[in-house]
Structures are given as C-alpha cells and as structure tokens.
Amino acid sequence: MSILTVSNISKKFEHTEVLKEISFKMERGDVLSILGSSGSGKTTLLRILNFLETADTGSITVNDEVTFDASNAGTKSEAEIRKNRLHFGMVFQSFNLFPQYTALQNVMLARELLEKAKPEFKTDKKRILEKIETEALELLNQMGLSDRKGHYPHQLSGGQCQRVAIARALALSPDILCFDEPTSALDPELTGEVLRVMKELADKNTTMIIVTHEIPFARDVSDRILFMDGGVIVEEGSPSEVIENPKEERTKQFLSKSNIK
Amino acid sequence: MKLIISQMPVVLESLNIGFLQTLKLFFVTLLGGFPLGLVMAFGSMSKFKPLSAITKLVIWFFRGTPLMIQLLIIYYFPGLVLGNPVWGGGEAGRFAAASLSFILNYSCYFSEIYRGGIQSVPIGQEEAGLVLGMTKGQIFFKVKLLQMIKHIVPPMSNEIITLVKDTSLARIIALQEIIWAGQSFMKGSKGISGAIWPMFFTAFYYLIFNGIMTVILSKLEKKLEFFR
Ligand SMILES: Nc1ncnc2c1ncn2[C@@H]1O[C@H](COP(=O)(O)OP(=O)(O)OP(=O)(O)O)[C@@H](O)[C@H]1O
Ligand SMILES: [Mg+2]
C-alpha cells in the first residue's frame, strides 16, 4: 500500500497551466526529492498537497483514504480540510516561525490547540500538557537546539530558525513532511546544519518530499527523484537513474546548468 | 503677580471643570473610534467592491477636510439647513455633536492605522498556522493579533497625542472645554475680566496630560519589544 498517491493533478492560475496531470506514488519511509527549474510548479505542487491551493483536477490519496478529490473539493467543510491537511507537514523556505513565541512555544502551540479541542483534555489537562512539552523538548533536542528553547525567532540564526520550523512540523507527527527549498533563504555556511538534520530524519525513515536545488544532497538522501519542467514530470527514478544517468534532454540540460556531476 | 495668586483658586476651579469636559470628549472619542475604526478598516479591505469604495470615500472626506469644518457642519447643519435642530441648544447637545464629529473623524484615521497593522502581518504567518491545522480564529487570536498590535501602537500613540490637543477645536461650537473656560476670563466671568493668563495656563493641563499618555504608551511599546 502506498502512503501517498497523487493522480492527475492539474492547476491553472488565470490562464497559465502551472501543473499538468501530475501523478506519482510514494511508499512509507521514502524520501522523494523534486528538482526542476524556477517556475516549473514545484512549490505549487507542495501547496496543493497542504491544501494551501486547490487543484482544478485530480485526487490525492493518503493511506488508502482519499483526502482530496477535485470533483467534490468545494463541498468539504473547513474542519474536514483541517483534518486532512494534518497528514502533511510543511517546512517553508522563509521559516514562517511565529515571532512572539519562543522556540519551544512555536513547537508546542499547534499541538496544544489541537489537544485542547478534544473532550478528554479537560479531565487530564496536566498530564497532556506535560506530554506535549516533553515531546517538544525532545524534538528540539533532536534538532540540536536544547539550549535555544527559550529564544525568540529574532534571537536565532536562519539555520536555527529552520530547525525550529522542522521541529514544529514534526510535533504534529505528519505522515508526510514536505520541504520547500528549506535552505534557499540561508547563508551558505548555515545550509549544512539544516541538511544534516534532514539527513537524520531520512535515516529514521521519515517520509519526506523535498523540493530542493541542493542536488548533491538530493542524490545522497533520496530514494526517488522527480524532475519537473513546465508543469509536468519529465523524468522519475532513483538518484542514480535521474541524476547520474538522465535520459531526457531537459534533465541533462538542467543538471549541466546546475554544474554538478 | 499678587493679583494672579488671588485669582488662582477661582480660575483653577473653572479650568478643572473645563478640563473634565476635555477629558470626556477625549475618552468618548477613543471609546467610539477604536471599534468604529476597526469596522471601517474591514470595510475598506472588503472584497465587496461597493462597500470598500464607499468606505474609502468616507475616509477620504473625513481625512481631507478640517475637523473644525466637520464640527460646524455636524452641529449647525441639522438646525440651519434641515430646520431640525437635533442637538438642542445646551451643553449636552454640543457635547453630543462634538463627540459624533470626533468619533467619525478619528475612526477614519484609526481605520488606516488598523489596515496598516492587518496588512503588516506576512501571509506566511497565516499559511504556517493553516498547515499546522489551526482554525481561522486561532490564527487570528494566537498568531496575528499581537503582531498587529505591535505594529499599530506607535502610529496610534501619535494619533492619541494629537487627539488630546484636537479636543480644543470643540471650542468652535462653544463646547465648554478647557480653552473655553480659560478664555471666559478675558471677557469676564466670576468677577475676573481682561485676564489672559488663564488661557495660557491651560497649556500646562495639556502638557501634563500628554506627558502621562506618553509614558503609558511608551511603556506599552516597550512591553511589545520582546519580539520582532
Ligand atoms: N498565486 C499565483 N497566481 C498566479 N500565478 C502563480 C501563483 N503562484 C504561482 N504562480 C505561477 O506558477 C508558476 C509555477 O510557480 P511555482 O512557484 O510553483 O514554481 P517553482 O517550481 O516553485 O519555482 P521556484 O524554483 O522559483 O520556486 C510560475 O510561473 C508562477 O509565476
Ligand atoms: Mg518554489
């Protein structure tokens, strides 16, 4: 059983077709990297998975459960959409941490709000809040940020912010964690620390979709690679297939421009 | 000098009464202007074009004309032009007319400040909240509100300080605020006439009150400095 099945996803903005009949599958524990030049539709695809955009056609299935179907998308309530989007986590290029909360509070906030909405929260408040905090601290520790838990985002470096953002996404235990160019907003000397924690997550079999321009990283960490161009998947396969021995002309061109071998 | 000292108790009593009226107008304007300004901010940002157009027109009018003219129109127009003096002739009527003018005028300024505050929060904050499964309400109250307030406080402080001084404009419709009270001793009141110093003296009231407001507002601003 695939953890994720994306079929025939298309998306138009005004008159430009940004995604054309995108289909792919993912297995649990897989790391899928999406490569492609600027404007190829990578961000749009991640945003559709996270319900930040609505696809015009197609469907998305997580664990055999249809979470999105363009044919009935308009009929879904906000609560249903919220439940479905929790299958996915999202790490943004620009972190989007909440500035008025400390690193720890950033990680805890959404979990707290979710737990508070449950009926059993009232009876077992203290234990639940303690559990949330313990797990959040554990996540920060995993990100190498134990000593930064009380810091506000403006007191953290870009690399630290992005690691807090990763912990924040992990706190909701998504089935699939999406990254949209997580290191593109970072100074080069800070990308390493973020890629390192992502590598650790991959080693722990976290299911991840990574949009990145860090091709050597994608080659090392991914189980599969998608190469997109002009809103379609041009080539798909293992890193050795797509990155080392690309078949398609457009893939070869893209990789040679990215000057890695 | 001796004369001034002997006149002081009478003058201060009048000025205090006038200043009370000043303060009342000040607080009523804030009380009405804060919520109405928020409504107008949402109106001007509405996706429903006629609503946003009308709101923007109203804002343009009230920000584009002097408050003094607005006071005169709102106070005299019903009686002189419509033949229906809704405000009556007394101090209570003048206060009601002044309050309405000030609330309308200031809510237009406030609405622009709110709009700036609302638009200052990057869209990424909302999106981060959404992907974390938060409701729209949670995103507004737990994520965006404090960021908006932080953005709003400095320009709001400026408006509030200006409002303290602007209340003196209500003098034009003979509202018995502090300038009116000070001025009355020039014409003659309570056995004192031809005295100009009481009017100059009113400046201390404004200075002290604005001093207090400045301290409070900058405390608030400091309080919000813990994040950026
Ligand atoms: N909200 C929008 N309205 C209109 N056009 C949009 C919108 N969002 C994206 N687009 C367009 O869709 C196309 C694909 O954008 P997208 O951001 O998905 O590309 P990308 O592959 O992530 O590019 P990059 O590598 O630069 O991040 C672009 O041409 C972009 O201009
Ligand atoms: Mg992008």
Coordinates of C-alpha atoms and ligand atoms in Angstrom, one line a residue:
Chain A
M1 CA 0.0 0.0 0.0
S2 CA 1.4 3.4 -1.0
I3 CA 1.4 6.0 1.7
L4 CA 0.7 8.7 -1.0
T5 CA -0.9 8.5 -4.4
V6 CA -1.2 11.7 -6.4
S7 CA -3.2 11.3 -9.6
N8 CA -3.8 13.7 -12.4
I9 CA -3.3 16.9 -10.5
S10 CA -3.7 20.0 -12.7
K11 CA -3.7 23.6 -11.7
K12 CA -4.3 26.8 -13.7
F13 CA -3.5 30.4 -12.4
E14 CA -5.6 32.7 -14.6
H15 CA -4.6 31.4 -18.0
T16 CA -1.3 29.7 -17.3
E17 CA -1.3 26.0 -16.7
V18 CA 1.2 25.5 -13.9
L19 CA 0.7 21.8 -13.3
K20 CA -0.5 19.4 -16.0
E21 CA -1.8 16.0 -15.0
I22 CA 0.8 15.3 -12.3
S23 CA 0.7 11.7 -11.0
F24 CA 3.1 9.9 -8.7
K25 CA 3.2 7.4 -5.8
M26 CA 5.3 7.3 -2.6
E27 CA 6.0 4.4 -0.2
R28 CA 6.2 4.8 3.6
G29 CA 9.6 5.8 4.7
D30 CA 10.6 7.1 1.3
V31 CA 12.4 10.3 0.6
L32 CA 11.3 11.9 -2.6
S33 CA 13.1 14.9 -4.0
I34 CA 11.7 17.2 -6.6
L35 CA 14.1 19.0 -8.8
G36 CA 13.3 21.5 -11.5
S37 CA 14.0 25.0 -12.8
S38 CA 12.3 28.1 -11.5
G39 CA 8.6 28.3 -12.4
S40 CA 8.3 24.5 -13.1
G41 CA 5.5 24.2 -10.5
K42 CA 7.3 22.6 -7.5
T43 CA 6.0 25.0 -4.9
T44 CA 2.5 24.9 -6.3
L45 CA 2.5 21.1 -6.0
L46 CA 3.6 21.2 -2.4
R47 CA 1.0 23.8 -1.7
I48 CA -1.7 21.7 -3.2
L49 CA -0.7 18.7 -1.0
N50 CA -1.0 21.0 2.0
F51 CA -4.4 22.5 0.9
L52 CA -2.9 26.0 0.5
E53 CA -4.0 25.8 -3.1
T54 CA -6.9 23.8 -4.6
A55 CA -6.1 21.8 -7.7
D56 CA -8.5 22.0 -10.7
T57 CA -8.4 18.3 -11.4
G58 CA -7.2 15.1 -9.8
S59 CA -7.1 13.4 -6.5
I60 CA -4.8 12.8 -3.5
T61 CA -4.9 9.6 -1.5
V62 CA -3.1 9.1 1.8
N63 CA -3.0 5.5 3.2
D64 CA -5.9 4.5 1.0
E65 CA -8.0 7.4 2.2
V66 CA -9.0 10.0 -0.4
T67 CA -8.0 13.3 1.2
F68 CA -8.6 15.4 -1.8
D69 CA -10.8 15.0 -4.9
A70 CA -11.2 17.9 -7.2
S71 CA -14.6 16.8 -8.2
N72 CA -16.0 17.4 -4.7
A73 CA -13.5 19.8 -3.3
G74 CA -16.0 22.6 -2.9
T75 CA -18.2 20.5 -0.6
K76 CA -15.6 19.9 2.1
S77 CA -16.1 21.8 5.4
E78 CA -13.2 23.7 6.9
A79 CA -13.0 21.1 9.7
E80 CA -12.6 18.3 7.1
I81 CA -9.9 20.2 5.3
R82 CA -8.1 20.8 8.6
K83 CA -8.2 17.1 9.4
N84 CA -6.9 16.1 6.0
R85 CA -4.1 18.6 5.9
L86 CA -2.7 17.1 9.1
H87 CA -1.5 14.2 7.1
F88 CA 1.1 16.6 5.7
G89 CA 3.6 18.8 7.4
M90 CA 5.2 21.8 5.6
V91 CA 8.5 23.5 6.1
F92 CA 8.7 26.8 4.2
Q93 CA 11.6 28.4 2.6
S94 CA 11.1 31.5 4.8
F95 CA 10.6 29.5 8.0
N96 CA 7.4 31.5 8.9
L97 CA 8.0 31.0 12.7
F98 CA 5.7 32.9 15.0
P99 CA 7.8 35.8 16.2
Q100 CA 6.0 36.3 19.5
Y101 CA 6.7 32.8 20.7
T102 CA 9.9 31.2 21.9
A103 CA 11.3 28.2 20.0
L104 CA 9.7 25.8 22.4
Q105 CA 6.3 27.6 22.2
N106 CA 6.5 27.6 18.4
V107 CA 6.8 23.8 18.6
M108 CA 4.1 23.3 21.2
L109 CA 1.4 25.8 20.0
A110 CA -0.5 23.8 17.4
R111 CA -0.4 20.6 19.4
E112 CA -1.8 22.4 22.4
L113 CA -4.6 23.9 20.4
L114 CA -5.5 20.5 18.9
E115 CA -5.4 18.7 22.2
K116 CA -7.5 21.5 23.9
A117 CA -10.2 21.0 21.3
K118 CA -10.6 17.3 22.4
P119 CA -13.2 16.3 25.0
E120 CA -10.7 14.3 27.1
F121 CA -8.4 17.3 27.6
K122 CA -10.4 18.7 30.5
T123 CA -10.1 15.6 32.6
D124 CA -6.4 15.1 32.0
K125 CA -5.1 18.6 31.4
K126 CA -1.9 18.4 33.3
R127 CA -0.6 15.2 32.0
I128 CA -1.4 16.1 28.4
L129 CA 0.3 19.4 28.6
E130 CA 3.4 17.8 30.2
K131 CA 3.5 15.2 27.5
I132 CA 3.3 17.9 24.8
E133 CA 6.2 19.8 26.4
T134 CA 8.3 16.7 26.9
E135 CA 7.9 15.7 23.3
A136 CA 8.6 19.3 22.1
L137 CA 11.8 19.4 24.1
E138 CA 12.7 16.0 22.7
L139 CA 12.2 17.3 19.1
L140 CA 14.3 20.5 19.9
N141 CA 17.0 18.2 21.3
Q142 CA 16.9 16.1 18.1
M143 CA 17.4 19.3 16.2
G144 CA 20.4 20.3 18.4
L145 CA 18.5 23.2 19.9
S146 CA 18.1 22.3 23.5
D147 CA 19.9 25.3 24.6
R148 CA 17.8 27.6 22.4
K149 CA 14.4 26.6 23.6
G150 CA 13.7 29.9 25.3
H151 CA 14.9 32.1 22.5
Y152 CA 12.6 34.1 20.3
P153 CA 13.0 33.7 16.5
H154 CA 14.7 37.1 16.1
Q155 CA 17.4 35.8 18.5
L156 CA 18.1 32.8 16.3
S157 CA 20.2 32.3 13.2
G158 CA 18.4 31.4 10.0
G159 CA 19.7 27.8 10.3
Q160 CA 18.4 27.6 13.8
C161 CA 15.0 29.1 12.8
Q162 CA 14.6 26.5 10.1
R163 CA 15.4 23.7 12.5
V164 CA 12.8 25.0 14.9
A165 CA 10.4 25.1 11.9
I166 CA 11.2 21.4 11.2
A167 CA 10.5 20.5 14.9
R168 CA 7.3 22.5 14.8
A169 CA 6.1 20.5 11.8
L170 CA 7.2 17.2 13.3
A171 CA 5.3 18.0 16.5
L172 CA 2.1 17.1 14.8
S173 CA 3.5 13.7 13.6
P174 CA 2.5 14.2 9.9
D175 CA 2.5 11.1 7.7
I176 CA 4.5 13.1 5.1
L177 CA 6.8 16.0 5.7
C178 CA 7.2 18.5 2.9
F179 CA 10.1 20.9 2.5
D180 CA 10.0 23.8 0.0
E181 CA 13.6 24.8 -0.6
P182 CA 14.4 24.7 3.1
T183 CA 17.9 26.1 2.7
S184 CA 17.4 28.6 -0.1
A185 CA 17.0 31.5 2.3
L186 CA 20.1 30.6 4.3
D187 CA 23.7 31.8 4.1
P188 CA 25.8 29.0 2.6
E189 CA 27.6 28.3 5.8
L190 CA 24.2 27.6 7.5
T191 CA 22.7 25.2 5.0
G192 CA 24.8 22.3 6.3
E193 CA 23.2 22.2 9.7
V194 CA 19.7 22.0 8.2
L195 CA 20.6 19.4 5.7
R196 CA 22.2 17.4 8.5
V197 CA 19.0 17.2 10.5
M198 CA 17.1 16.3 7.3
K199 CA 19.5 13.5 6.6
E200 CA 19.0 12.2 10.2
L201 CA 15.2 12.3 9.6
A202 CA 15.7 10.3 6.4
D203 CA 17.8 7.8 8.2
K204 CA 14.9 7.3 10.7
N205 CA 12.6 6.6 7.8
T206 CA 10.7 9.8 7.9
T207 CA 8.5 10.0 4.8
M208 CA 9.6 13.3 3.1
I209 CA 9.0 15.2 0.0
I210 CA 11.9 17.7 -0.6
V211 CA 11.9 20.4 -3.2
T212 CA 15.5 21.5 -3.4
H213 CA 18.2 22.9 -5.5
E214 CA 20.9 21.1 -3.5
I215 CA 21.4 18.4 -6.0
P216 CA 24.3 16.5 -4.2
F217 CA 22.1 16.4 -1.1
A218 CA 19.1 15.1 -3.1
R219 CA 21.3 12.4 -4.6
D220 CA 22.6 11.3 -1.2
V221 CA 19.4 11.4 0.8
S222 CA 16.6 10.5 -1.7
D223 CA 15.1 7.1 -2.6
R224 CA 13.4 8.7 -5.6
I225 CA 13.8 11.8 -7.7
L226 CA 11.2 13.7 -9.7
F227 CA 12.4 16.1 -12.3
M228 CA 9.8 18.7 -13.2
D229 CA 9.7 21.2 -16.1
G230 CA 6.9 23.3 -17.4
G231 CA 4.3 21.7 -15.0
V232 CA 5.0 18.1 -16.0
I233 CA 7.1 15.3 -14.5
V234 CA 9.8 14.9 -17.2
E235 CA 11.7 12.1 -15.5
E236 CA 11.4 10.0 -12.5
G237 CA 13.5 7.3 -10.9
S238 CA 16.3 6.6 -8.4
P239 CA 19.0 9.2 -7.9
S240 CA 21.4 7.1 -9.9
E241 CA 18.9 7.0 -12.8
V242 CA 17.9 10.6 -12.8
I243 CA 20.9 12.4 -11.5
E244 CA 23.8 10.2 -12.6
N245 CA 22.3 8.9 -15.9
P246 CA 19.5 11.2 -17.0
K247 CA 17.7 10.0 -20.2
E248 CA 15.8 13.1 -21.1
E249 CA 17.4 16.0 -22.8
R250 CA 15.7 18.6 -20.5
T251 CA 17.0 16.8 -17.4
K252 CA 20.6 16.7 -18.8
Q253 CA 20.4 20.4 -19.6
F254 CA 19.1 21.3 -16.1
L255 CA 21.8 19.2 -14.4
S256 CA 24.6 20.7 -16.5
K257 CA 23.4 24.2 -15.7
S258 CA 23.4 23.2 -12.0
N259 CA 27.1 22.4 -12.6
I260 CA 27.4 19.3 -10.5
K261 CA 28.4 15.9 -11.8
Chain B
M1 CA 1.6 88.7 40.4
K2 CA -0.3 89.1 43.6
L3 CA -3.4 89.5 41.6
I4 CA -2.8 86.3 39.8
I5 CA -2.3 84.5 43.1
S6 CA -5.6 85.8 44.4
Q7 CA -7.4 84.9 41.2
M8 CA -5.9 81.4 41.1
P9 CA -8.5 79.4 43.1
V10 CA -11.4 80.7 41.0
V11 CA -9.6 80.2 37.8
L12 CA -8.4 76.7 38.6
E13 CA -11.9 75.6 39.6
S14 CA -13.2 76.8 36.2
L15 CA -10.3 75.2 34.3
N16 CA -10.8 71.9 36.1
I17 CA -14.4 71.8 35.1
G18 CA -13.4 72.6 31.5
F19 CA -10.7 70.0 31.6
L20 CA -13.2 67.4 32.7
Q21 CA -15.1 68.2 29.6
T22 CA -11.9 67.9 27.5
L23 CA -11.2 64.5 29.1
K24 CA -14.7 63.3 28.5
L25 CA -14.5 64.2 24.8
F26 CA -11.1 62.5 24.6
F27 CA -12.2 59.2 26.1
V28 CA -15.6 59.1 24.3
T29 CA -13.7 59.6 21.0
L30 CA -11.4 56.7 21.8
L31 CA -14.2 54.5 23.0
G32 CA -16.2 55.1 19.8
G33 CA -13.3 55.5 17.5
F34 CA -11.4 52.3 18.3
P35 CA -14.2 49.9 17.3
L36 CA -15.7 52.0 14.5
G37 CA -12.2 52.4 13.0
L38 CA -11.8 48.6 13.0
V39 CA -15.2 48.2 11.3
M40 CA -14.1 50.8 8.7
A41 CA -10.7 49.0 8.2
F42 CA -12.5 45.8 7.3
G43 CA -14.9 47.8 5.2
S44 CA -12.1 49.4 3.2
M45 CA -10.4 46.0 2.7
S46 CA -13.7 44.2 1.8
K47 CA -13.7 42.2 -1.4
F48 CA -17.2 43.5 -2.0
K49 CA -16.3 46.5 -4.2
P50 CA -19.2 48.9 -3.4
L51 CA -18.6 48.6 0.3
S52 CA -14.8 49.2 0.0
A53 CA -15.5 52.1 -2.4
I54 CA -18.0 53.8 -0.1
T55 CA -15.7 53.3 3.0
K56 CA -12.8 54.7 1.1
L57 CA -14.9 57.7 0.1
V58 CA -15.9 58.4 3.7
I59 CA -12.3 58.1 4.8
W60 CA -11.2 60.4 2.1
F61 CA -13.8 63.0 3.1
F62 CA -13.0 63.0 6.8
R63 CA -9.3 63.0 6.4
G64 CA -9.4 65.5 3.6
T65 CA -11.3 68.3 5.3
P66 CA -10.5 70.1 8.5
L67 CA -12.1 68.7 11.7
M68 CA -13.3 72.2 12.5
I69 CA -15.5 72.3 9.4
Q70 CA -16.8 68.9 10.2
L71 CA -17.7 70.1 13.7
L72 CA -19.5 73.1 12.3
I73 CA -21.4 71.1 9.7
I74 CA -22.5 68.4 12.1
Y75 CA -23.5 70.9 14.8
Y76 CA -25.3 73.5 12.6
F77 CA -26.4 71.6 9.5
P78 CA -29.5 69.9 11.1
G79 CA -30.8 73.1 12.6
L80 CA -29.9 75.7 9.9
V81 CA -30.4 73.7 6.7
L82 CA -32.8 71.0 7.6
G83 CA -34.8 73.1 10.1
N84 CA -34.5 70.4 12.7
P85 CA -32.0 71.3 15.5
V86 CA -31.5 67.8 16.7
W87 CA -28.7 68.8 19.1
G88 CA -30.7 71.4 21.1
G89 CA -29.1 74.5 22.4
G90 CA -27.5 73.2 25.6
E91 CA -24.1 71.9 26.6
A92 CA -25.3 68.3 26.4
G93 CA -26.2 68.8 22.8
R94 CA -22.9 70.5 22.0
F95 CA -21.1 67.6 23.6
A96 CA -23.1 65.0 21.6
A97 CA -22.4 66.8 18.3
A98 CA -18.7 67.2 19.2
S99 CA -18.5 63.5 20.1
L100 CA -20.0 62.4 16.9
S101 CA -17.7 64.6 14.9
F102 CA -14.6 63.5 16.7
I103 CA -15.6 59.8 16.6
L104 CA -16.2 60.0 12.8
N105 CA -13.1 61.9 12.1
Y106 CA -10.8 59.8 14.3
S107 CA -12.2 56.5 13.3
C108 CA -11.1 57.3 9.8
Y109 CA -7.5 57.9 10.9
F110 CA -7.7 54.8 13.1
S111 CA -9.0 52.6 10.3
E112 CA -6.0 53.4 8.2
I113 CA -3.8 52.5 11.1
Y114 CA -5.6 49.2 11.6
R115 CA -5.4 48.5 7.9
G116 CA -1.6 49.0 8.0
G117 CA -1.4 46.7 11.0
I118 CA -3.5 44.0 9.5
Q119 CA -1.6 44.1 6.2
S120 CA 1.8 44.2 8.0
V121 CA 1.5 40.6 9.0
P122 CA 3.0 38.5 6.3
I123 CA 0.8 35.9 4.5
G124 CA 3.3 33.3 5.6
Q125 CA 2.1 33.6 9.2
E126 CA -1.4 32.6 8.2
E127 CA -0.1 29.8 5.9
A128 CA 2.1 28.4 8.7
G129 CA -1.0 28.4 11.0
L130 CA -3.1 26.7 8.4
V131 CA -0.7 23.9 7.7
L132 CA -0.4 23.3 11.4
G133 CA -4.2 22.6 11.5
M134 CA -5.2 25.8 13.2
T135 CA -8.6 27.4 12.7
K136 CA -9.0 30.9 11.2
G137 CA -10.0 32.1 14.7
Q138 CA -6.9 30.5 16.3
I139 CA -4.7 32.0 13.6
F140 CA -6.2 35.5 14.2
F141 CA -6.0 35.5 18.0
K142 CA -3.0 33.3 18.7
V143 CA -0.8 34.3 15.8
K144 CA -1.7 37.5 14.1
L145 CA -3.3 39.8 16.7
L146 CA -0.2 40.5 18.8
Q147 CA 1.8 41.2 15.7
M148 CA -0.8 43.6 14.5
I149 CA -0.9 45.4 17.9
K150 CA 2.8 45.8 17.9
H151 CA 2.6 47.4 14.5
I152 CA -0.3 49.6 15.5
V153 CA 0.9 51.0 18.8
P154 CA 3.4 53.6 17.5
P155 CA 1.1 55.3 15.0
M156 CA -1.8 55.0 17.4
S157 CA 0.2 56.8 20.0
N158 CA 0.8 59.7 17.7
E159 CA -3.0 60.0 17.0
I160 CA -3.8 59.8 20.6
I161 CA -1.4 62.7 21.5
T162 CA -2.9 64.7 18.6
L163 CA -6.4 63.9 19.8
V164 CA -5.7 65.4 23.3
K165 CA -4.8 68.7 21.6
D166 CA -7.5 68.5 18.9
T167 CA -10.3 68.4 21.6
S168 CA -9.7 72.1 21.8
L169 CA -11.3 72.5 18.4
A170 CA -14.7 71.8 20.0
R171 CA -14.4 75.4 21.3
I172 CA -15.7 76.4 17.8
I173 CA -19.2 75.2 18.7
A174 CA -18.8 76.7 22.2
L175 CA -18.3 73.4 24.0
Q176 CA -17.2 74.3 27.4
E177 CA -13.9 72.6 27.4
I178 CA -10.7 73.9 29.0
I179 CA -9.8 76.6 26.3
W180 CA -13.3 77.9 26.5
A181 CA -13.0 78.0 30.3
G182 CA -9.7 79.9 30.1
Q183 CA -11.0 82.3 27.5
S184 CA -14.0 83.2 29.6
F185 CA -11.8 85.2 31.9
M186 CA -10.9 87.5 29.1
K187 CA -14.4 88.6 28.5
G188 CA -15.3 88.4 32.2
S189 CA -16.5 85.7 34.4
K190 CA -16.8 85.2 38.1
G191 CA -15.7 88.7 38.8
I192 CA -12.5 88.4 36.7
S193 CA -12.2 90.1 33.4
G194 CA -9.4 91.1 31.0
A195 CA -7.2 88.2 32.3
I196 CA -5.3 86.5 29.5
W197 CA -3.1 84.3 31.7
P198 CA -5.8 81.7 32.5
M199 CA -5.8 80.8 28.8
F200 CA -2.1 80.5 28.6
F201 CA -2.2 78.4 31.8
T202 CA -4.4 75.8 30.1
A203 CA -1.2 74.7 28.2
F204 CA 0.0 73.1 31.5
Y205 CA -3.0 70.9 31.6
Y206 CA -2.3 69.6 28.1
L207 CA 1.4 69.2 28.8
I208 CA 0.8 67.2 31.9
F209 CA -1.9 65.0 30.4
N210 CA 0.1 64.3 27.3
G211 CA 3.1 63.6 29.5
I212 CA 1.1 60.9 31.3
M213 CA -0.2 59.5 28.0
T214 CA 3.3 59.4 26.5
V215 CA 4.6 57.5 29.5
I216 CA 1.8 54.9 29.3
L217 CA 2.1 54.4 25.6
S218 CA 5.8 54.1 25.5
K219 CA 5.6 51.5 28.3
L220 CA 3.2 49.6 26.1
E221 CA 5.6 49.9 23.2
K222 CA 8.5 48.7 25.4
K223 CA 6.4 45.7 26.6
L224 CA 6.0 44.6 23.0
E225 CA 9.7 44.8 22.2
F226 CA 10.3 41.3 23.4
F227 CA 9.8 40.1 19.8
R228 CA 10.3 41.4 16.3
Ligands
LIG1 N1 -0.8 32.7 -6.8 C1 -0.4 32.7 -8.1 N2 -1.0 33.4 -9.1 C2 -0.6 33.4 -10.3 N3 0.5 32.7 -10.8 C3 1.1 31.9 -9.9 C4 0.8 31.9 -8.5 N4 1.6 31.1 -7.8 C5 2.5 30.6 -8.8 N5 2.2 31.1 -10.0 C6 2.9 30.8 -11.2 O1 3.0 29.4 -11.3 C7 4.2 29.0 -11.9 C8 4.9 28.0 -11.0 O2 5.2 28.5 -9.8 P1 5.9 27.7 -8.6 O3 6.1 28.7 -7.5 O4 5.1 26.5 -8.3 O5 7.3 27.3 -9.3 P2 8.5 26.7 -8.6 O6 8.9 25.5 -9.3 O7 8.3 26.5 -7.1 O8 9.7 27.8 -8.8 P3 10.9 28.2 -7.9 O9 12.0 27.3 -8.2 O10 11.3 29.6 -8.4 O11 10.4 28.3 -6.5 C9 5.1 30.3 -12.0 O12 5.0 30.7 -13.4 C10 4.4 31.3 -11.2 O13 4.5 32.6 -11.7
MG2 MG 9.2 27.4 -5.4

